[in-house]
Amino acid sequence: MAEDYVPAVVPVAGKVVSIVLQILTFGVLCVYFTRRTSWFKHWPNLPLAIWLVLLIYFDSAVFVFATSILFHGVDINSSRSICEGGILVCLLCYMTTKILTYYFLVERAYIVRGSREPRLKTKLWLFNCLFMMLPYTIFVVMNLIWRFSYINDKGICIIGMQKKAMLPLIVFEVIVNVYLTMLFVLPMRGNYSILTPTFIALHTDISRTLLLET
């Protein structure tokens, strides 16, 4: 069925910049994935936390690959259905990456405490999973319901989420990031002097993690 509008043409410079950024991003993800896996000998014995990190890299790579096809393969401005597909891809990859990231933070908080209890018998682990998963599931549904995608009068695909779905999600993510990071920082803080090189390195690593996760 023919569209009742003229799709916008992306300038050549914009296409070049977009392609270069996507290639660089995909390359960086491949480098990090390779560095994480180059020393593995027994994959089935890998800790859960390592699997979560690898899944985050893989999910991010899928997002880059899928958006490359949408933008440069089929042209996201070419039809309303493809424009709608763009927001669904963005939401799916964003939400799955966030869930994996938060589960990694829960796992990290469990590991740093050195608990010998199985996860399903650890109250803090169970609480963290429920605290993270149940509200986030609600926010996922909200963002799916109140998403929008349309072609404007210039033939450009516009995608996004309404404020009533996006703002609660942002607030929730900030709270979860701070809470789960504190669960990791506080037990470690008691083991190191604030002036030791080890603690300084740990503080740097935590700050970097926070930046990457937000």
Coordinates of C-alpha atoms in Angstrom, one line a residue:
M1 CA 0.0 0.0 0.0
A2 CA 1.4 3.4 -1.0
E3 CA 2.1 5.9 1.7
D4 CA 0.3 9.3 1.6
Y5 CA 3.4 11.3 2.2
V6 CA 6.9 11.8 0.9
P7 CA 9.5 10.2 3.2
A8 CA 12.3 12.6 4.3
V9 CA 15.7 12.0 2.8
V10 CA 18.5 11.8 5.3
P11 CA 21.5 14.0 4.3
V12 CA 24.6 12.2 3.1
A13 CA 26.6 13.7 6.0
G14 CA 24.1 12.4 8.5
K15 CA 24.2 8.9 7.0
V16 CA 28.0 8.8 7.1
V17 CA 28.2 10.0 10.7
S18 CA 25.5 7.5 11.7
I19 CA 27.2 4.6 10.0
V20 CA 30.6 5.5 11.5
L21 CA 29.2 5.7 15.0
Q22 CA 27.4 2.4 14.7
I23 CA 30.5 0.7 13.3
L24 CA 32.6 2.1 16.2
T25 CA 30.0 1.1 18.8
F26 CA 29.7 -2.4 17.4
G27 CA 33.5 -2.7 17.3
V28 CA 33.9 -1.5 20.9
L29 CA 31.3 -4.1 22.0
C30 CA 33.1 -6.8 20.2
V31 CA 36.4 -5.8 21.8
Y32 CA 35.0 -5.9 25.3
F33 CA 33.2 -9.2 24.6
T34 CA 36.4 -10.7 23.3
R35 CA 38.4 -9.4 26.3
R36 CA 35.9 -10.9 28.7
T37 CA 35.8 -14.3 27.0
S38 CA 39.4 -14.8 25.8
W39 CA 40.5 -16.6 29.0
F40 CA 37.5 -18.8 29.3
K41 CA 38.2 -22.5 29.1
H42 CA 35.0 -24.0 30.7
W43 CA 32.0 -22.0 29.7
P44 CA 29.5 -24.0 31.7
N45 CA 31.4 -23.2 34.9
L46 CA 31.2 -19.4 34.4
P47 CA 29.8 -17.5 37.3
L48 CA 26.3 -16.0 36.8
A49 CA 27.6 -12.5 37.0
I50 CA 29.9 -13.1 34.0
W51 CA 27.0 -14.5 32.0
L52 CA 25.0 -11.4 32.8
V53 CA 27.8 -9.1 31.6
L54 CA 28.1 -11.1 28.4
L55 CA 24.3 -10.9 27.8
I56 CA 24.4 -7.1 28.3
Y57 CA 27.1 -6.8 25.6
F58 CA 25.1 -9.2 23.3
D59 CA 21.9 -7.3 23.8
S60 CA 23.6 -4.0 23.1
A61 CA 25.1 -5.4 19.9
V62 CA 21.7 -6.6 18.8
F63 CA 20.3 -3.1 19.3
V64 CA 23.1 -1.6 17.2
F65 CA 22.6 -4.2 14.5
A66 CA 18.8 -3.8 14.4
T67 CA 18.8 0.0 14.3
S68 CA 21.4 -0.1 11.5
I69 CA 19.0 -2.2 9.5
L70 CA 16.1 0.1 10.3
F71 CA 17.9 3.3 9.4
H72 CA 20.1 2.2 6.5
G73 CA 18.5 -1.0 5.2
V74 CA 14.7 -0.3 5.0
D75 CA 14.7 3.4 5.9
I76 CA 12.7 4.2 9.1
N77 CA 11.0 7.1 7.3
S78 CA 9.7 5.0 4.5
S79 CA 6.5 3.8 6.2
R80 CA 4.4 4.1 9.4
S81 CA 4.8 0.4 10.1
I82 CA 8.6 0.6 10.0
C83 CA 8.5 3.7 12.2
E84 CA 6.4 1.7 14.7
G85 CA 8.9 -1.1 14.5
G86 CA 11.6 1.4 15.4
I87 CA 10.1 2.3 18.8
L88 CA 9.4 -1.4 19.5
V89 CA 13.1 -2.3 18.9
C90 CA 14.3 0.6 21.0
L91 CA 11.9 -0.3 23.9
L92 CA 12.7 -4.0 23.8
C93 CA 16.5 -3.6 23.7
Y94 CA 16.4 -0.8 26.3
M95 CA 14.2 -2.7 28.8
T96 CA 16.1 -6.1 28.4
T97 CA 19.4 -4.4 28.9
K98 CA 18.2 -2.6 32.0
I99 CA 16.8 -5.8 33.5
L100 CA 20.1 -7.6 32.9
T101 CA 22.0 -4.7 34.4
Y102 CA 19.8 -4.5 37.5
Y103 CA 20.0 -8.3 37.9
F104 CA 23.8 -8.0 37.7
L105 CA 23.8 -5.3 40.4
V106 CA 21.6 -7.7 42.6
E107 CA 24.1 -10.5 42.0
R108 CA 27.0 -8.2 42.8
A109 CA 25.5 -7.2 46.1
Y110 CA 24.9 -10.9 46.9
I111 CA 28.5 -11.8 46.1
V112 CA 30.2 -9.0 48.0
R113 CA 28.5 -10.1 51.2
G114 CA 30.0 -13.6 50.9
S115 CA 26.8 -15.3 51.8
R116 CA 26.9 -19.1 51.9
E117 CA 23.1 -19.4 51.7
P118 CA 21.5 -20.3 48.3
R119 CA 20.1 -17.3 46.5
L120 CA 16.5 -18.5 46.9
K121 CA 17.0 -18.7 50.7
T122 CA 18.6 -15.3 51.0
K123 CA 16.0 -12.7 52.1
L124 CA 18.0 -9.7 50.8
W125 CA 18.5 -11.3 47.4
L126 CA 14.8 -12.2 47.2
F127 CA 13.8 -8.7 48.2
N128 CA 16.1 -7.1 45.7
C129 CA 14.7 -9.2 42.9
L130 CA 11.1 -8.5 43.8
F131 CA 11.9 -4.8 44.4
M132 CA 13.5 -4.6 41.0
M133 CA 11.4 -6.9 38.8
L134 CA 7.8 -6.2 39.9
P135 CA 7.8 -2.4 39.6
Y136 CA 9.9 -2.6 36.4
T137 CA 7.5 -5.0 34.8
I138 CA 4.7 -2.4 35.5
F139 CA 6.9 0.4 33.9
V140 CA 7.6 -1.8 30.9
V141 CA 3.9 -2.2 30.3
M142 CA 3.3 1.5 30.8
N143 CA 5.9 2.4 28.2
L144 CA 4.5 -0.1 25.8
I145 CA 1.0 1.3 26.2
W146 CA 2.0 5.0 26.1
R147 CA 4.6 4.9 23.4
F148 CA 4.2 6.9 20.3
S149 CA 5.4 6.8 16.7
Y150 CA 4.3 8.8 13.8
I151 CA 5.4 10.5 10.6
N152 CA 5.4 14.3 10.8
D153 CA 4.5 16.6 8.0
K154 CA 8.1 16.7 6.9
G155 CA 8.1 12.9 6.4
I156 CA 10.3 12.2 9.4
C157 CA 9.6 9.3 11.8
I158 CA 9.2 10.5 15.4
I159 CA 9.3 8.0 18.2
G160 CA 9.3 8.2 22.0
M161 CA 7.3 7.7 25.2
Q162 CA 4.8 9.9 26.9
K163 CA 5.9 11.8 30.0
K164 CA 3.4 9.9 32.2
A165 CA 5.3 6.7 31.4
M166 CA 8.8 8.1 31.1
L167 CA 9.1 10.2 34.2
P168 CA 8.2 7.4 36.7
L169 CA 10.6 5.1 34.9
I170 CA 13.5 7.6 35.3
V171 CA 12.8 8.2 39.0
F172 CA 12.6 4.4 39.6
E173 CA 15.9 3.8 37.8
V174 CA 17.7 6.5 39.8
I175 CA 16.4 5.0 43.1
V176 CA 17.4 1.4 42.0
N177 CA 20.8 2.5 40.8
V178 CA 21.6 4.3 44.1
Y179 CA 20.1 1.5 46.3
L180 CA 21.9 -1.4 44.6
T181 CA 25.2 0.5 44.3
M182 CA 25.1 1.3 48.1
L183 CA 24.5 -2.4 48.8
F184 CA 27.8 -3.0 47.0
V185 CA 29.7 0.0 48.4
L186 CA 28.9 -0.2 52.1
P187 CA 30.2 -3.7 52.8
M188 CA 33.4 -2.9 50.8
R189 CA 33.9 0.5 52.6
G190 CA 34.2 -1.2 55.9
N191 CA 37.1 -3.3 54.6
Y192 CA 39.4 -0.5 53.3
S193 CA 40.8 2.7 54.6
I194 CA 39.6 5.6 52.5
L195 CA 43.2 6.6 51.9
T196 CA 44.4 3.3 50.6
P197 CA 45.1 2.8 46.9
T198 CA 42.8 -0.2 46.9
F199 CA 39.9 1.9 48.1
I200 CA 40.7 4.7 45.6
A201 CA 40.7 2.2 42.8
L202 CA 37.4 0.7 44.0
H203 CA 35.9 4.1 44.2
T204 CA 36.9 4.8 40.6
D205 CA 35.5 1.5 39.5
I206 CA 32.2 2.2 41.2
S207 CA 31.9 5.7 39.7
R208 CA 32.6 4.3 36.2
T209 CA 30.0 1.6 36.7
L210 CA 27.4 4.2 37.8
L211 CA 28.1 6.3 34.7
L212 CA 27.8 3.3 32.4
E213 CA 24.6 2.1 34.0
T214 CA 22.8 5.4 33.8

